[in-house]
Coordinates of C-alpha atoms and ligand atoms in Angstrom, one line a residue:
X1 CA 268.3 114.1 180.1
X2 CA 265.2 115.8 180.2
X3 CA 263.4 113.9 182.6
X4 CA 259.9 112.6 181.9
X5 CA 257.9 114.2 185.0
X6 CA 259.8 116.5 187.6
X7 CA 259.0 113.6 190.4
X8 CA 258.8 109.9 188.5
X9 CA 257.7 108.7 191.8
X10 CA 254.1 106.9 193.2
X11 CA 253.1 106.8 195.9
X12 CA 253.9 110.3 196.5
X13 CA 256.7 110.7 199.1
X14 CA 256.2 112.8 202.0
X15 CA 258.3 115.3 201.1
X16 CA 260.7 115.6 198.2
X17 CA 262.8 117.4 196.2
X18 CA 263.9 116.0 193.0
X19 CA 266.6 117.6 190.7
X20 CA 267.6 117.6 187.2
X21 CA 271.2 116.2 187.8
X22 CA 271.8 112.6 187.6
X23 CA 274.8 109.9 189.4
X24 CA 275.7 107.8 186.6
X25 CA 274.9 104.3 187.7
X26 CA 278.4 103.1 186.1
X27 CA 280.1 105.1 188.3
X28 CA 278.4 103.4 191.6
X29 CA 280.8 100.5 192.6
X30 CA 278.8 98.6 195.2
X31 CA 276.2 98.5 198.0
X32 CA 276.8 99.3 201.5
X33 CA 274.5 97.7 204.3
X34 CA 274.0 94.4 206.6
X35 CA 270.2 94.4 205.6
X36 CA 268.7 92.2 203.6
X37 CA 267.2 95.1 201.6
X38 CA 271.1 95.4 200.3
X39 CA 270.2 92.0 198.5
X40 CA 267.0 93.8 197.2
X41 CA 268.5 96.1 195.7
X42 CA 271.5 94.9 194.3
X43 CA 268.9 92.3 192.8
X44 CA 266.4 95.2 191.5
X45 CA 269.2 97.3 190.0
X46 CA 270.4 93.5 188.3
X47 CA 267.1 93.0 186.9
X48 CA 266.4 96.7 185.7
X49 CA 269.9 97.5 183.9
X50 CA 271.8 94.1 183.8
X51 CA 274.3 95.6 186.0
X52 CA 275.0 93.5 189.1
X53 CA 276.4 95.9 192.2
X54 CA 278.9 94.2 194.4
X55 CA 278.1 94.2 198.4
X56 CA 280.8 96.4 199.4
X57 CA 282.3 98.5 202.5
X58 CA 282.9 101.9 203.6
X59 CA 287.1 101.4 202.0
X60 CA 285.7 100.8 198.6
X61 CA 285.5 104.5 197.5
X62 CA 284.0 108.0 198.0
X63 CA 280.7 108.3 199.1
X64 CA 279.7 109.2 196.0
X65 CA 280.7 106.0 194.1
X66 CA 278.8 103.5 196.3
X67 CA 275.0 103.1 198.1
X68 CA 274.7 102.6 201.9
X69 CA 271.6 101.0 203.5
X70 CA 271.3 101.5 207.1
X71 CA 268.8 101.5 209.6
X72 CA 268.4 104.7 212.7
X73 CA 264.6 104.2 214.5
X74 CA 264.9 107.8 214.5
X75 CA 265.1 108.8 210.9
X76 CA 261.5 108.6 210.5
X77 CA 257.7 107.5 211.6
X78 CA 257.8 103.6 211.1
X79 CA 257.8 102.5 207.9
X80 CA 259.5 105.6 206.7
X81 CA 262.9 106.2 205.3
X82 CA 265.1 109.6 204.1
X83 CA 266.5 109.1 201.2
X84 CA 269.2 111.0 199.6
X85 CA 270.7 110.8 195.8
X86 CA 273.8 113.7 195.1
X87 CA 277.5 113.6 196.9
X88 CA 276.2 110.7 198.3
X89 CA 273.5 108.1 198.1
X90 CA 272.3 106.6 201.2
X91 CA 269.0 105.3 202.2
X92 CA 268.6 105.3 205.8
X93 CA 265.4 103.0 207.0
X94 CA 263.4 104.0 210.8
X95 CA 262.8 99.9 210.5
X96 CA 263.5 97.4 207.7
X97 CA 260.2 98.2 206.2
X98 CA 261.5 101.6 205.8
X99 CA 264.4 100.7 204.4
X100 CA 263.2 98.4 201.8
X101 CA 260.3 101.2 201.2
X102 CA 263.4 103.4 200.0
X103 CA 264.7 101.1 198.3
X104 CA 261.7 100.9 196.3
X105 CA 262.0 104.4 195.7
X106 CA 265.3 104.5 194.4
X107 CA 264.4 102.1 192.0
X108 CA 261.8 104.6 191.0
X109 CA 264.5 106.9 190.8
X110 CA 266.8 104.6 188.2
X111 CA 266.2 106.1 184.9
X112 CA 267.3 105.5 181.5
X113 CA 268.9 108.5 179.5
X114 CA 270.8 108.7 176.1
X115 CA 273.7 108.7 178.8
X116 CA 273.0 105.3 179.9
X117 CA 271.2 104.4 183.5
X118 CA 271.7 107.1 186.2
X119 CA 269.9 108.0 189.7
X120 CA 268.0 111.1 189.6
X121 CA 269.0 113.8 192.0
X122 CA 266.9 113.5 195.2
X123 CA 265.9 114.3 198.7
X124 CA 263.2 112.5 200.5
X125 CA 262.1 112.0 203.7
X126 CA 259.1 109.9 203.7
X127 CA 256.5 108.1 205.9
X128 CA 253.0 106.0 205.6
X129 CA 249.7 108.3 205.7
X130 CA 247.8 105.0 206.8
X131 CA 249.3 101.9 208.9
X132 CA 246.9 99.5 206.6
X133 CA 247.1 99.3 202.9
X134 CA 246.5 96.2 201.4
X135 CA 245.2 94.2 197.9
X136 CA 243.5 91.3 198.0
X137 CA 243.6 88.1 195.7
X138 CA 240.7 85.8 195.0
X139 CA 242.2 82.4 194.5
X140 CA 238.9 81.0 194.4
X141 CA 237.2 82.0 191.5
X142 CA 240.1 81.3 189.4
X143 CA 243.2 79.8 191.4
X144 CA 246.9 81.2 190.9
X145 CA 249.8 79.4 191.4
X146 CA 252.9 79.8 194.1
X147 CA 255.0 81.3 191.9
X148 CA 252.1 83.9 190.2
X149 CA 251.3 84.9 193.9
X150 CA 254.7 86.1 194.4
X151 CA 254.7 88.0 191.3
X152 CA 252.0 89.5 192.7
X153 CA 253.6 90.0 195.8
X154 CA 256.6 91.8 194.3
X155 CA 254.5 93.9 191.9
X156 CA 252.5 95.3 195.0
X157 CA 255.2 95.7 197.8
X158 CA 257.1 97.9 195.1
X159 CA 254.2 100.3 195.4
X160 CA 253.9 100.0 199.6
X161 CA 251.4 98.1 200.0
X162 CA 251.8 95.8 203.3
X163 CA 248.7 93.4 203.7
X164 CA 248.1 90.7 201.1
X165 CA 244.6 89.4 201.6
X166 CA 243.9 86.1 200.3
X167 CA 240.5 85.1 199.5
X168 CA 240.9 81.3 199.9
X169 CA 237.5 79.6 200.0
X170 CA 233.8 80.4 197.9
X171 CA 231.2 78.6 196.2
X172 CA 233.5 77.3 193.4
X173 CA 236.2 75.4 195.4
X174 CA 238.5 75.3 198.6
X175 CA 241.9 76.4 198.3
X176 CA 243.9 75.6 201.5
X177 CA 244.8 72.4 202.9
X178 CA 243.1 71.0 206.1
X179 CA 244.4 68.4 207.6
X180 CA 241.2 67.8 209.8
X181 CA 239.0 67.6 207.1
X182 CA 240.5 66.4 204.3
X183 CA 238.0 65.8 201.6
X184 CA 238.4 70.0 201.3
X185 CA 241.1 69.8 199.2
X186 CA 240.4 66.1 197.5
X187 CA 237.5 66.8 196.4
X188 CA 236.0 70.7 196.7
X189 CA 239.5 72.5 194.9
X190 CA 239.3 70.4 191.3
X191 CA 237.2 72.9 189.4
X192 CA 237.2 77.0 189.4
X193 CA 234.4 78.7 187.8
X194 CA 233.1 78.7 184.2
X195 CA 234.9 74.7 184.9
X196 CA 238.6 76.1 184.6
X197 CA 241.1 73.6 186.5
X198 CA 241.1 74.4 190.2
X199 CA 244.0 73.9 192.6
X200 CA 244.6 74.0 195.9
X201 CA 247.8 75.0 198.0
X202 CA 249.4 72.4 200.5
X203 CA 250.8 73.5 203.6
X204 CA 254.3 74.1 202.6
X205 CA 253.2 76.2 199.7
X206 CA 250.9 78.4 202.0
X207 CA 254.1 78.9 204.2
X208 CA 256.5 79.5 201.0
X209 CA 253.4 82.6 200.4
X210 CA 253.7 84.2 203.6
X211 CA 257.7 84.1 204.0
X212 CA 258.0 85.2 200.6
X213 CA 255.6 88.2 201.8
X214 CA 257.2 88.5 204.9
X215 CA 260.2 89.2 203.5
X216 CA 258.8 91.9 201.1
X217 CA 256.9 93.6 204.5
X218 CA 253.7 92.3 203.7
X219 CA 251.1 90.4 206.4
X220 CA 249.4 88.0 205.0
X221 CA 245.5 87.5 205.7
X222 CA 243.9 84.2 205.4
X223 CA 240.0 84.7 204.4
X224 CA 237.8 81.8 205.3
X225 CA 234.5 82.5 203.5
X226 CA 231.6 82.0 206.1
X227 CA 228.3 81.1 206.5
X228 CA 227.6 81.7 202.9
X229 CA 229.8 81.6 199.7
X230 CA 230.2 78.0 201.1
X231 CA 228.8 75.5 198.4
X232 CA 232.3 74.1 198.1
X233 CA 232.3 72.8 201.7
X234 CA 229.1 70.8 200.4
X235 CA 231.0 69.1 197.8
X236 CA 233.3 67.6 200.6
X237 CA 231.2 67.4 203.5
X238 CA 227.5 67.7 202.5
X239 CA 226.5 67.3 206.1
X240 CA 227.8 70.9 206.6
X241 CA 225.7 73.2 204.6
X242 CA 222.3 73.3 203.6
X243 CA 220.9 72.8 199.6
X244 CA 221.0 76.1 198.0
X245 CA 218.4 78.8 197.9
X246 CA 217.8 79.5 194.3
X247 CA 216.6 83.0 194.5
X248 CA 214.8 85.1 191.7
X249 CA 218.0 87.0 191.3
X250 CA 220.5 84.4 190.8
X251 CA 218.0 82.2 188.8
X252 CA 217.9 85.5 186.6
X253 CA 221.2 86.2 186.2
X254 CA 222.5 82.8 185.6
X255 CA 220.3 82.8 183.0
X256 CA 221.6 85.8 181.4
X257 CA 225.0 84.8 181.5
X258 CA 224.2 81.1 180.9
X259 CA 225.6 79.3 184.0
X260 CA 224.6 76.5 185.4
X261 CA 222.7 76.9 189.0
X262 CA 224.2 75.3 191.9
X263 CA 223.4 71.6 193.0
X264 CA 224.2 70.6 196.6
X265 CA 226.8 68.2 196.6
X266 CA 228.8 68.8 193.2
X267 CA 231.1 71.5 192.3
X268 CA 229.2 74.7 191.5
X269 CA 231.2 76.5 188.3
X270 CA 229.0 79.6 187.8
X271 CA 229.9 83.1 189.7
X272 CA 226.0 83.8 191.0
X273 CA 226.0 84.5 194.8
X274 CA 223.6 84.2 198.0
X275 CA 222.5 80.7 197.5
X276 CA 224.5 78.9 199.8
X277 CA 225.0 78.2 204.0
X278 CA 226.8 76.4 206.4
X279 CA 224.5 75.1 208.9
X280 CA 223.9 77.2 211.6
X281 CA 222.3 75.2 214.4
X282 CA 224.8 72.2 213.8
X283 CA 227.4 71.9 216.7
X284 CA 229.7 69.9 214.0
X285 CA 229.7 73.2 211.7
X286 CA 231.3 74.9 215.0
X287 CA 233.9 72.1 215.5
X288 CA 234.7 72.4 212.0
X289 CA 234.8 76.3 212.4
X290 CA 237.3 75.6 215.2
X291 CA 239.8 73.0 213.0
X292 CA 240.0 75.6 210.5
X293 CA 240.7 78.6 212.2
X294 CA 243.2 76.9 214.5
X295 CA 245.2 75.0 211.3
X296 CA 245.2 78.3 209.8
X297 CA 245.9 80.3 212.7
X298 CA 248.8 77.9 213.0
X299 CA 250.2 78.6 209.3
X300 CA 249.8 82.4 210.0
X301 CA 251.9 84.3 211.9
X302 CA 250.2 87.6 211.1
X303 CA 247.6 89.0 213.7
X304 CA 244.1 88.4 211.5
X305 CA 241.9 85.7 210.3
X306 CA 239.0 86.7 207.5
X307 CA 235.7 85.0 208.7
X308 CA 234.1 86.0 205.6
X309 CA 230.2 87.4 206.3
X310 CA 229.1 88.5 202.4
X311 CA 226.3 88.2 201.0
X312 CA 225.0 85.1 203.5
X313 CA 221.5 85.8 201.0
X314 CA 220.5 82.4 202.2
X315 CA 221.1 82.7 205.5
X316 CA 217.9 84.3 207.9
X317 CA 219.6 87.2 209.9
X318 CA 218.5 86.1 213.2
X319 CA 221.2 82.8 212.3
X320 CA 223.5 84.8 210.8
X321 CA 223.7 87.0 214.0
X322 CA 224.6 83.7 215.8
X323 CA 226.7 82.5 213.7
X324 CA 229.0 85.4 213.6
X325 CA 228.9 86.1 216.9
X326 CA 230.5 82.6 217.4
X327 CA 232.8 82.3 214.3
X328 CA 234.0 86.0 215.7
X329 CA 235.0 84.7 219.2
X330 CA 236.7 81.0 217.8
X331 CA 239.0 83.6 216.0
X332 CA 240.1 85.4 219.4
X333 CA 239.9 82.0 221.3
X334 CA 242.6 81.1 218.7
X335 CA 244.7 84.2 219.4
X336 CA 243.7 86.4 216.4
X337 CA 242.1 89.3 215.6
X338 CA 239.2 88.7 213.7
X339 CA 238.2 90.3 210.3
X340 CA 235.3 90.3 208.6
X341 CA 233.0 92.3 205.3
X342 CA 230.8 94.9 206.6
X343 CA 227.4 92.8 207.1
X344 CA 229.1 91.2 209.8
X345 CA 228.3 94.5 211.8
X346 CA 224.7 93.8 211.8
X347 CA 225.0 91.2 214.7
X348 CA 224.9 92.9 218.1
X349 CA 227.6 90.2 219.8
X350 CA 230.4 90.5 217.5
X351 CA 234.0 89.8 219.5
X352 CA 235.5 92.9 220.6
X353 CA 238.2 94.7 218.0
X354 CA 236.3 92.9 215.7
X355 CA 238.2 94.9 212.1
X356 CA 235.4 95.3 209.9
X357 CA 236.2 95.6 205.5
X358 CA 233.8 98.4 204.5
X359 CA 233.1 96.9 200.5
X360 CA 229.9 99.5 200.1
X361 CA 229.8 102.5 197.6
X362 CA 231.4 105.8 198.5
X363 CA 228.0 106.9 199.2
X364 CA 226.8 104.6 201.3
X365 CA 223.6 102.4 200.6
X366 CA 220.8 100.6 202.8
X367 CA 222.4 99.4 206.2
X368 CA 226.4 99.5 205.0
X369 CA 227.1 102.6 207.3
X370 CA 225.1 101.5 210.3
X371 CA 226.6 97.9 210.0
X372 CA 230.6 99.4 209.4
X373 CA 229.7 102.1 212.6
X374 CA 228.6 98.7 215.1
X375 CA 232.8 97.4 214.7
X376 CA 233.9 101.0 215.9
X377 CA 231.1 100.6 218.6
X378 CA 232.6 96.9 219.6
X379 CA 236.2 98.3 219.9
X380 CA 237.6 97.3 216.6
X381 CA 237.7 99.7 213.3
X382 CA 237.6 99.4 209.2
X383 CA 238.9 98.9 205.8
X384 CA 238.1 100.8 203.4
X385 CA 237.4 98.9 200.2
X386 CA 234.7 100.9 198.7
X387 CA 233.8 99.2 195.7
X388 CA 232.5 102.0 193.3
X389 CA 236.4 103.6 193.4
X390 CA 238.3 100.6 195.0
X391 CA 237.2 97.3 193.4
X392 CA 240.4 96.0 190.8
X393 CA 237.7 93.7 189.1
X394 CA 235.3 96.6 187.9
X395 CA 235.6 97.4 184.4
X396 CA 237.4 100.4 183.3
X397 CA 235.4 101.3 180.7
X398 CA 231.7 99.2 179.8
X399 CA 233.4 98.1 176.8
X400 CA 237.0 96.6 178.7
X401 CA 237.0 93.2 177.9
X402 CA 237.3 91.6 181.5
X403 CA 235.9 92.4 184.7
X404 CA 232.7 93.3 185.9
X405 CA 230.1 96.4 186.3
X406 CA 227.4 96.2 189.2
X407 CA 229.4 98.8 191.6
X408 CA 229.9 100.9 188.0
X409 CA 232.5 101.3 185.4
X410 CA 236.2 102.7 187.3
X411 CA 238.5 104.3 185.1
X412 CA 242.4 105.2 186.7
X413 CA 240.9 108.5 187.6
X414 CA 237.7 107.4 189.5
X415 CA 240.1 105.1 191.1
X416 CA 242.2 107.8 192.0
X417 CA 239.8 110.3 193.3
X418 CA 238.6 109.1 196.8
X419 CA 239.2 110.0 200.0
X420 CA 238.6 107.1 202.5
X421 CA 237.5 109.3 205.7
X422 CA 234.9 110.8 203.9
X423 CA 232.8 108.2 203.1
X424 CA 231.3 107.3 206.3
X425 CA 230.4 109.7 209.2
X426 CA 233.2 108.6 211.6
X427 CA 236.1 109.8 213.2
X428 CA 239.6 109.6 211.0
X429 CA 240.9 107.3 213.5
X430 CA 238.1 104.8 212.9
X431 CA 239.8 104.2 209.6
X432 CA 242.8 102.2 209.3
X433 CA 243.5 102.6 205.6
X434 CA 242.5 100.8 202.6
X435 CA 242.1 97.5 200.5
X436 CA 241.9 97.2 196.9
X437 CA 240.7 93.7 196.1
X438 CA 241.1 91.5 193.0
X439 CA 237.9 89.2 192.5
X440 CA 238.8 86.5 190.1
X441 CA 235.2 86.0 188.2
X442 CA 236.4 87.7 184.5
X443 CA 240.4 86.9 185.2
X444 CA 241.3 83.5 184.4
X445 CA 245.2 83.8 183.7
X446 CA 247.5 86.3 186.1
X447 CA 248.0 88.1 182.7
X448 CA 244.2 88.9 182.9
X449 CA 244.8 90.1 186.9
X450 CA 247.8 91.9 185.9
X451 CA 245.6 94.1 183.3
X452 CA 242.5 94.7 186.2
X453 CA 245.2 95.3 188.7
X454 CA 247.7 97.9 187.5
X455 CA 247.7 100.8 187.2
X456 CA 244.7 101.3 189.1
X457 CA 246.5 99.5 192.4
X458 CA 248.9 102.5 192.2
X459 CA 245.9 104.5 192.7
X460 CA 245.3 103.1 195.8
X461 CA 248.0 102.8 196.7
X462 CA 248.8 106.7 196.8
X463 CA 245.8 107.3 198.8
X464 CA 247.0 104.6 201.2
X465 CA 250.5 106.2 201.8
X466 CA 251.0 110.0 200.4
X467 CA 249.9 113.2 202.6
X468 CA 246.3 114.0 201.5
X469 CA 246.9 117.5 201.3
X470 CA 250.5 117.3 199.4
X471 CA 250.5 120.1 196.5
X472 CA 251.1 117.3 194.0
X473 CA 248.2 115.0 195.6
X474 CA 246.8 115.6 192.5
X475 CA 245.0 113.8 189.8
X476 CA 247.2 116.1 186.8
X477 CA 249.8 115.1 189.0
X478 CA 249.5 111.3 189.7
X479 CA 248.3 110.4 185.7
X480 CA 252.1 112.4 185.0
X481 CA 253.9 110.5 187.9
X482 CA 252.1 107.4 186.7
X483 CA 253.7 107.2 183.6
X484 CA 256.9 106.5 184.5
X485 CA 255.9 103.3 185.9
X486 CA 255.8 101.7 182.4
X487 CA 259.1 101.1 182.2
X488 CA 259.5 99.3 185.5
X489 CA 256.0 97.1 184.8
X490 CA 258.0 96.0 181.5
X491 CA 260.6 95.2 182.7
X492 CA 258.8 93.1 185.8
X493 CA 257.1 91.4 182.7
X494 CA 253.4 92.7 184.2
X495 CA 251.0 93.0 181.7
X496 CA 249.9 96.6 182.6
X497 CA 246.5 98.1 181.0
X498 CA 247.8 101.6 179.1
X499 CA 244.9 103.1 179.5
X500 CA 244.4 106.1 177.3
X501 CA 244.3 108.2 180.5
X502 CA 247.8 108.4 180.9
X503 CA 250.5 109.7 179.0
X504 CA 252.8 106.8 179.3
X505 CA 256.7 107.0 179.0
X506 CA 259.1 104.5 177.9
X507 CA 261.8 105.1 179.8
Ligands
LIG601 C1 230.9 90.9 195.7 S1 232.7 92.1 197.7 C2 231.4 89.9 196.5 C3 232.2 88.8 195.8 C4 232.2 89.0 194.3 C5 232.4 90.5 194.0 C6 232.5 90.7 192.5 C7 232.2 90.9 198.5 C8 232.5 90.9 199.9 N1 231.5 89.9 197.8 O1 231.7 87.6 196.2 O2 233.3 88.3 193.8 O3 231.3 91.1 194.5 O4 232.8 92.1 192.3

């Protein structure tokens, strides 16, 4: 078979060599391996071909007729994995990440040909570029259920990604169960905005989330929206926030768009932002602080908890300072690191290690760079989510039906061509990778985050994982590699955007 690029593979691996021969997938008899990866990919190979590998043992057969999984911390940097396809196939993981980040690569490497399904020729030895890639999932906006999540979470985890950020509170409703305050989820998670239903999940379907991640290596991280971007906590508890500033911008735009403006007390339905507060010099908005992070802190038993810190428009600086300051150290008191969107950077006082989320254009405007510099200054370091290149809900071209334009219109190749280290003035090591997030506004249905989200997640997530100066690291490259992900999205039943940009292959 005349394969359809010389390296179907993205990210980019390390290093690899890929070659034209092919083991025939019906001569493979079974999997090798105590991992749970074996499962994996006994299941991916199932869902792919129809074929359903047997768990099997050294005394099966040759080398060359079965798949071994195995683990040696020496095999690679963490996270990494060799990988071999020819007289043998073997998969040998420096951790279980590793392992199951090979295993997504040999999936990669299962092809269709006129001979039937075979596994491409390979040799790879491969390893992260940055500890931190992640995506991130608005649940507020519009809400997604359990089972879409997880779709989600496969989707992702098959391109490396390892951090799932969930954006789980805003203006237009509460999405997480409290048990402290209870009206949260009775009465501020019924509605999403434009009035689509809301939703909310329960404890037990917050846990299913992060085990189902946990078991595809990625960390989930719980975002608490605060001060602003809090109208929904007014719904429940109206004693908690003040009424809403109606400035000349959001009065404008809502307008233009024809939403509704926000009224303290009931649920808010439009997607305008800035107009809304906790309040700040209210001791009981600090104990409620505290019930939150610690329930959630609790549920999560990844290192990080969001506090949130956009666009507080409402909020005077001077009580924004003070408030992050505080909501900053109730996140270490409760043994986590916190996490938090640029602006938080402008309070002097910010808990130490502080990880700031850089969401500003790749040139940077106003304050962004001095405010994403002061979390390097306190000990802590960023996220690159720069939202003229990185932002999944930006249109792809002005006339794309969903998403939305104020960082600019992101085609897969503006997605693609950004280097995260260069777009503040700080040392490399100041960046821990990247986030791509997925703001629900435009995308009411996972079919309509599935079209913002791939391909342009695969662009992200190559800068997140491949060698920046790899000879194929390449934009002609990437749109070739990129391709020969359509067959894998179809089958996965994602509803991929083909954008014209690349030249898509069917099989
Ligand atoms: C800005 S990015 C926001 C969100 C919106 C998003 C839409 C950030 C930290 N805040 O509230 O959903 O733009 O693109």
């Amino acid at each position: 078979m005349v394969l359809p690029h010389s390296m179907p593979l993205v990210p980019l691996p390390h290093s690899a060599t890929v070659g034209d021969d092919r083991t025939p997938l019906a001569r493979i008899v079974g999997v090798i391996g105590d991992s749970p990866a074996v499962e994996q990919l006994i299941d991916g190979i199932s869902k792919r071909t129809g074929v359903r590998l047997a768990r099997s043992t050294e005394s099966d057969g040759p080398a060359d007729s079965t798949i071994s999984l195995r683990i040696d911390p020496d095999a690679a940097a963490a996270e990494g994995y060799t990988l071999t396809v020819g007289s043998s196939t073997e998969i040998v993981g420096a951790d279980e990440a590793g392992l199951y980040y090979g295993v997504q690569t040999l999936l990669q490497l299962l092809r269709e040909g006129d001979d039937g399904w075979g596994l491409t020729h390979a040799s790879i030895s491969d390893a992260p570029r940055f500890p931190r890639r992640g995506v991130m999932l608005d649940v507020t906006r519009h809400f997604f259920s359990v089972a879409e999540v997880e779709k989600f979470i496969d989707a992702t985890s098959a391109l490396k990604f390892n951090h799932l950020h969930l954006h789980l509170t805003d203006d237009q409703g509460w999405r997480i169960q409290i048990d402290s305050w209870p009206k949260l989820t009775e009465r501020a998670s019924l509605t999403a905005a434009g009035g689509d239903p809301g939703g909310f999940y329960s404890k037990d379907d917050y846990r299913a989330i992060v085990s189902y991640a946990a078991a595809r290596h990625m960390v989930v991280i719980p975002e608490i929206d605060l001060p602003g971007h809090t109208h929904a906590i007014g719904v429940a508890y109206p004693e908690l926030v003040e009424a809403p500033v109606l400035n000349d911008g959001l009065v404008a735009e809502s307008a233009r768009l024809g939403q509704p403006l926000p009224v303290k007390g009931e649920p808010y339905v439009g997607w305008g932002v800035g107009h809304s507060s906790v309040r700040i010099h209210e001791e009981r908005t600090y104990d409620f602080v505290r019930d939150v992070v610690r329930e959630l802190a609790e549920l999560t038993p990844g290192p990080y908890i969001h506090i949130g810190g956009d666009e507080s428009l409402g909020t005077p600086q001077a009580d924004f300072d003070v408030f992050v300051e505080r909501a900053t150290e109730i996140v270490v008191e409760a043994g986590k690191i916190p996490v938090a969107w640029h602006e938080v950077g402008a309070a002097a006082g910010i808990a130490e290690g502080t990880i700031g989320q850089y969401w500003g254009k790749t040139t940077p405007e106003g304050t962004h760079a001095e405010e994403a510099a002061h979390f390097v200054e306190r000990g802590g370091a960023l996220i690159m989510s720069a939202a003229d290149v990185a932002y999944l809900d930006m249109k792809y071209s002005s006339d794309f039906p969903l998403g939305l334009t104020w960082a600019g219109v992101v085609d897969v190749r503006k997605a693609y061509e950004w280097e995260p280290t260069e777009v503040l003035d700080l040392p490399d090591s100041a960046i821990l990778g990247v986030e791509a997030p997925l703001w629900s506004e435009t995308a009411r249905t996972i079919r309509d985050v599935e079209q913002l989200v791939f391909p342009r997640a695969a662009a992200q997530a190559e800068i997140a994982w491949s060698p920046r100066s790899a000879p194929e690291r390449t934009w002609e490259s990437f749109r070739s590699r990129l391709a020969t992900l359509a067959p894998l999205w179809e089958t996965a039943d994602i509803d991929f955007h083909r954008s014209e940009e690349i030249p898509w292959t069917d099989r």
